[in-house]
Amino acid sequence: MADATVEKRSSSIKKGSSSISIPKGQNNVTVGESKKSRSRSESKTSITSNSSTSSEEIIASRPRHGLKSLYWKVPPKDIPSNLENKRWHRLSLDLARLNKEESAVFFDNSGKSIDVKPITEPEKAYDFVLSRYVKYCLIANKLDNCYGFLVHPQKRLLLKTCISAVFTRILELKNELVQIDQREYHFFDSVLQSFQHTHDEIELRIPLFIREERAQVLKNRERILSLLYDKYSTLNPIVVQQEQKAMTRAEAILLIQRQTRYYLGMVKSEMAHQVIRAKSAELAQKLQQSTINKWIVKATRNHTFSHKNALDQLLQMIPEDNVGSGQSVIDFMSSRNKAKAKEKEAEFEADKALVESELYESEGPHMAWTLYYNIKQWLLEARDILGKFPPYPEAEDGGSLVLFSDKSIREVAQDLDTFVVNGKVTIVKEKKKKRAKKEKKIPKKNPWGPNGFEYIIDETECMREMKTCSREYCDYWYFKDDSRNFDQAHDRELLKEHTRFQVAEQIRLEVDELIRAELENLTYAIDRQPRVDSKKAKKKDKKKKDKQKQKKENKDLTADKTIEELFESLVSQGIIQYSPKATLRDFLGDHCFSGAELDLAKKDPLPALADVRRMITAFAVLPLSSNSIHENAPLIRKLLIAGVRGTGKKLLLRAICHETGANLFDLSPKNLEGKFDSPQGKKMLMHLILKVGKALEPTVFWIGDCEKMFLKKRDKTDTSKPHQWVNILNKTLKKGIKNGDRMMLIGTTSMPELTKQKKFNKFFDRIIMVPYPNYSTRYLAWKHFISNNTHAPVPPYFNLSLLSKVSEGYTIDAIKDTCAKVLTKELQAKFKYRPMCVEDFIHAISKRDPVYTEEQEQFLAWYNNTPLAKQRQQRIHAE
């Protein structure tokens, strides 16, 4: 009987809050309300036609209760006042359907796990992964748009975790596409045609919450670097860049017009005051009221016009380039809600601290007493069974959580006795083994094995996180009537439920300390065991901690210096450099629209510059921008950006640093010449870049002209000796960069054909090829730079297609410089009498050197010898 009662009592006590029953206040109300809404929804659905299968009928056909069910019987109540809540609801349903499709691969209808069969056909596996990649890209961009419109703080927190999980899943699918197709770039024409979407809709962008966090980081970094450059150099590149920006002709005219209007306004106001003083007070009041009414009418017109312009941009009736500030439509529309969202987040954080203190005062004593009574009763009953008090687990091993398991008291006490070492319980945790296997290497698994092709579908951590987000949404927000919450204030009952578990955990730790002290007294009084001197134990613990600190300090070569001092020293030596502002939009390029057809014809097409921009976002920008994404995404330590001269490799590097807010470490051999030449100096440099890079994440290590480190014939006149840094960098980055460390080495090269290809290609994890622009990209570049220099759209009579055809072989940089040289102020003044001619541009660009076919052929020959390209060519020849 005693064992049975003890088992019931131990099973009733749960982890975290032990035996405390936590009420679900708001959830119980919503479930009751859902029964009323069920009858209304049934009456509404009976009116609709039976021919079309709506989403509500599909949802109603699925069971709501169950472990793996992600569809619900009752549709939520309509929220006519909040468009963002409707959008969030629709996207949550789409994501839940996609999760349901993927979970069907691992689980059957009853929720039991099934054995996943590998896919043995490469084309089938490629189509399977590619379709899911496109679907997740569409959902991720829509969720990011929805986050910009939401104001509710709790909804934004849930949506933020969901967005990071979706983007992590996109990076995982991208890695699987690289392994299956054996190349870094892919073409989506066939899939987009079946889904009826465009390339711009699936182009990845940085989530809005990451951009908001990055803005403050960029301001602080620019301020600190400007101060350090003023201190250590006479020439500040940040100030020089701002001073070199000349005023355009349109800005100068606007400045003169503003000064003239101000002068005329002052003269008219003085004349009006003289007239008003001579007349009566009534007439003066009427004149003042008339002027006020005119200004009100003008302000109302401007306000209405701005709202109409914003609505047209949202409906895509006006091109995005016409926005005055140059920002995207999503940023322009979401900026109105940014201030309100910050206010709601501040109110939420303040109320969170207040709720925590209230729970400590109201429910804390009851929690502590019930937990204390149950633990003490458990110890007494365990002594009756075993004849002595069992050892109490330490806080590191889980404390009282170890006692309250599904086992009986006898089994738990015997297990504790087996782990006793020197009078203390030391429990071996299984979580540590899992953490050691957390790092994902590139490639994670190669489906092309010696026995043929076998692609195995795995369930990853981000998929489980998406399921938990969808379950949390359907458990609470799906059935909650939030139509009357016009102010979008947070839900206090839900906040109480979340903070109650945190309060219970803190109280459990305090009760464990009290129980340990009382257990020591009980063992001395009842079992007559000698007491453990707490002072001696503390001294031993201090000695152990001091030894551990000394070991760490011996490993740390700069333990006596702070991160600020190390950062300042690296800036003074020119290793940390300022990265000019650049965005991925500045890297102009169009998509390759014939790639899928060439793949079907067994021809290997070249990527376009828009495909390069997509690869940079997937391999570098997204992993470096978020810590949660970097922890779960495939790990990429070293990235190579290779292309012929003038294709925009450094622009991509600056865009990566600006988009992620990363610090730029210049590790080029020329920059390191004469600074860390000795073996101890090289060791100190590797220590400094890792220590400062981890403290100030994200970090980008850049090696310019990295082909000099792997030359076939070493240049004996080069005093920097670049080959000596290869092994040091390889060992340091392999040990220092793991999942969660937002650091990456990026190398740029324009002559990779001069290197030892095996060693050079093996050094980098991913290789991105930047080709010269194709016809559609050149057309886009000519149109963009001509309109930027003339501050007007390109006239319809101008033959852009001829200019794009003639300029084949020239880079975007050459097109930009040509437009700046040709479209001078003198030539633009003559456009009234003589129209703009194509011959002027052809004559100017012919003076520049193009990318010759020999250079392009050498570059393509090198790229075809990379490991992935070799494997792909062998497979194509075999097929």
XYZ file of C-alpha atoms in Angstrom, residues 367-624:
258
model
C 4.208 26.633 -4.522
C 7.120 26.559 -2.073
C 5.130 24.882 0.709
C 3.608 22.149 -1.495
C 6.950 21.388 -3.088
C 8.739 21.360 0.282
C 6.114 19.053 1.814
C 6.171 16.589 -1.112
C 9.973 16.350 -1.208
C 10.234 15.887 2.536
C 7.498 13.216 2.511
C 9.271 11.456 -0.346
C 12.536 11.358 1.617
C 10.854 9.953 4.730
C 9.067 7.223 2.775
C 12.275 6.362 0.939
C 14.012 5.944 4.311
C 11.243 3.605 5.495
C 11.837 1.407 2.444
C 15.657 1.525 2.217
C 16.520 2.029 5.894
C 18.516 5.228 5.252
C 18.085 8.601 3.585
C 18.939 8.560 -0.130
C 21.533 11.057 -1.409
C 20.077 14.269 -2.783
C 21.059 15.217 -6.370
C 23.027 18.399 -6.991
C 21.640 21.402 -8.874
C 23.838 20.618 -11.891
C 22.300 17.122 -12.144
C 18.694 18.372 -12.003
C 17.971 18.555 -8.265
C 14.447 17.510 -7.312
C 13.536 16.883 -10.972
C 15.444 13.588 -10.780
C 13.317 12.362 -7.853
C 9.907 12.867 -9.465
C 9.982 10.467 -12.386
C 7.737 7.673 -13.597
C 9.673 5.119 -11.485
C 8.816 4.032 -7.949
C 10.634 5.292 -4.858
C 12.692 2.098 -4.538
C 13.876 2.270 -8.162
C 14.771 5.981 -7.952
C 16.638 5.524 -4.647
C 18.602 2.545 -5.992
C 19.502 4.509 -9.096
C 20.744 7.363 -6.918
C 22.910 4.978 -4.883
C 24.649 3.767 -8.042
C 25.727 7.327 -8.930
C 27.172 8.209 -5.504
C 30.830 9.299 -5.723
C 32.550 10.687 -2.568
C 29.204 11.279 -0.888
C 27.724 13.233 -3.823
C 25.393 12.267 -6.632
C 26.937 12.654 -10.091
C 24.499 11.737 -12.830
C 25.692 11.180 -16.376
C 23.550 13.272 -18.706
C 22.569 12.194 -22.168
C 22.133 15.779 -23.338
C 25.880 16.378 -23.410
C 26.320 13.619 -25.965
C 23.699 15.204 -28.160
C 25.337 18.618 -27.934
C 28.648 17.183 -29.058
C 26.974 15.942 -32.249
C 25.286 19.277 -32.910
C 27.817 20.505 -35.452
C 26.858 19.793 -39.045
C 29.673 19.367 -41.488
C 29.587 20.156 -45.194
C 28.413 17.956 -46.837
C 26.024 16.603 -44.220
C 25.464 13.408 -46.160
C 26.331 12.651 -49.759
C 23.483 10.836 -51.541
C 25.854 9.830 -54.337
C 27.489 6.804 -52.737
C 29.413 3.862 -54.178
C 26.224 1.752 -54.270
C 24.302 4.353 -56.294
C 22.013 7.243 -55.444
C 20.095 7.085 -52.150
C 18.486 10.234 -50.742
C 17.178 9.851 -47.174
C 14.715 12.372 -45.749
C 15.492 13.429 -42.174
C 13.406 15.319 -39.625
C 15.450 18.291 -38.412
C 15.208 20.574 -35.392
C 13.723 23.493 -37.333
C 10.855 21.276 -38.537
C 10.008 20.421 -34.922
C 10.193 24.106 -34.018
C 7.765 24.992 -36.806
C 5.359 22.346 -35.508
C 5.526 23.743 -31.973
C 4.846 27.246 -33.309
C 1.824 26.041 -35.282
C 0.530 24.089 -32.264
C 0.899 27.122 -30.018
C -0.955 29.186 -32.585
C -3.818 26.708 -32.939
C -4.099 26.119 -29.179
C -4.568 29.752 -28.272
C -4.636 32.372 -31.034
C -6.732 30.390 -33.518
C -9.838 30.363 -31.331
C -9.297 33.701 -29.586
C -11.716 36.500 -30.478
C -9.384 39.489 -30.747
C -11.737 41.760 -32.699
C -12.404 44.067 -29.732
C -8.725 44.563 -28.976
C -8.425 47.712 -31.084
C -5.350 48.910 -29.207
C -3.561 45.548 -29.772
C -2.599 45.244 -26.103
C -0.974 42.058 -24.843
C -2.935 39.247 -23.172
C -2.188 39.243 -19.457
C -3.570 35.748 -18.825
C -1.251 34.224 -21.408
C 1.629 36.181 -19.917
C 0.802 34.727 -16.504
C 0.860 31.174 -17.870
C 4.332 31.645 -19.347
C 5.832 33.407 -16.322
C 4.286 30.939 -13.858
C 6.619 28.177 -15.067
C 9.661 30.450 -14.691
C 8.598 31.430 -11.163
C 8.030 27.772 -10.254
C 11.503 26.858 -11.507
C 13.166 29.576 -9.421
C 11.192 28.534 -6.330
C 12.198 24.894 -6.901
C 15.887 25.840 -6.843
C 15.412 27.729 -3.560
C 13.518 24.795 -2.004
C 16.277 22.389 -3.112
C 18.872 24.412 -1.206
C 16.672 24.365 1.892
C 16.093 20.593 1.601
C 19.835 19.895 1.289
C 20.525 21.745 4.520
C 17.710 19.957 6.363
C 18.685 16.557 4.948
C 22.186 16.995 6.358
C 20.713 17.657 9.835
C 18.327 14.685 9.542
C 21.071 12.247 8.563
C 23.130 13.427 11.559
C 20.198 13.244 14.025
C 18.553 9.984 12.851
C 21.170 7.966 10.947
C 24.080 9.259 13.103
C 26.209 10.063 10.056
C 28.959 12.703 10.498
C 28.263 16.136 9.100
C 30.139 17.473 6.137
C 32.024 20.652 7.001
C 30.569 23.250 4.637
C 33.537 25.598 5.043
C 36.032 22.947 3.961
C 33.813 21.980 1.032
C 33.591 25.606 -0.048
C 37.362 25.975 0.191
C 37.835 22.892 -1.993
C 35.355 24.220 -4.528
C 37.174 27.563 -4.572
C 40.505 25.834 -5.130
C 39.057 23.834 -8.025
C 37.567 26.967 -9.580
C 40.847 28.857 -9.161
C 42.729 26.038 -10.882
C 40.236 26.046 -13.734
C 40.596 29.824 -14.076
C 44.376 29.531 -14.129
C 44.211 26.925 -16.898
C 41.938 29.181 -18.947
C 44.195 32.175 -18.361
C 47.222 30.176 -19.448
C 45.436 29.315 -22.698
C 44.234 32.915 -23.121
C 47.202 34.942 -24.392
C 45.475 38.278 -23.709
C 43.717 37.646 -20.410
C 44.911 40.966 -18.957
C 43.297 43.080 -21.704
C 39.675 43.901 -22.432
C 37.862 43.460 -25.723
C 37.818 47.248 -26.259
C 41.598 47.427 -25.979
C 42.079 44.508 -28.370
C 39.623 46.029 -30.848
C 41.486 49.340 -30.690
C 44.838 47.638 -31.310
C 43.500 45.782 -34.359
C 42.076 49.028 -35.772
C 45.402 50.826 -35.237
C 47.229 48.063 -37.146
C 44.768 48.243 -40.051
C 43.316 44.741 -39.657
C 39.793 45.867 -38.755
C 38.688 48.188 -41.545
C 35.669 50.294 -42.349
C 33.321 48.766 -44.921
C 31.486 51.328 -47.098
C 27.718 51.126 -47.275
C 26.412 48.774 -49.971
C 23.317 46.634 -50.325
C 22.486 43.572 -52.361
C 20.190 45.743 -54.501
C 23.259 47.634 -55.714
C 24.454 44.389 -57.315
C 22.314 44.668 -60.439
C 21.383 41.566 -62.370
C 18.543 39.680 -63.980
C 17.610 36.014 -63.755
C 18.497 33.238 -66.177
C 15.164 32.318 -67.760
C 16.421 29.473 -69.965
C 18.313 27.459 -67.359
C 15.689 24.754 -66.829
C 15.365 24.102 -70.579
C 19.140 23.798 -70.966
C 19.222 21.363 -68.056
C 16.694 19.158 -69.807
C 18.904 19.226 -72.921
C 21.862 17.984 -70.779
C 23.699 21.285 -71.199
C 25.257 22.990 -68.205
C 24.097 26.655 -68.320
C 25.845 29.529 -66.580
C 24.085 31.390 -63.771
C 22.972 34.991 -64.103
C 23.925 37.755 -61.683
C 20.545 37.504 -59.911
C 21.319 33.837 -59.220
C 24.640 34.930 -57.691
C 22.783 37.386 -55.472
C 20.509 34.552 -54.317
C 23.513 32.330 -53.513
C 25.176 35.109 -51.503
C 21.984 35.529 -49.468
C 21.695 31.795 -48.757
C 25.353 31.001 -48.041
C 26.532 34.161 -46.249
C 23.914 36.797 -45.401
C 21.219 34.726 -43.692
C 23.563 32.549 -41.547
C 25.542 35.586 -40.358
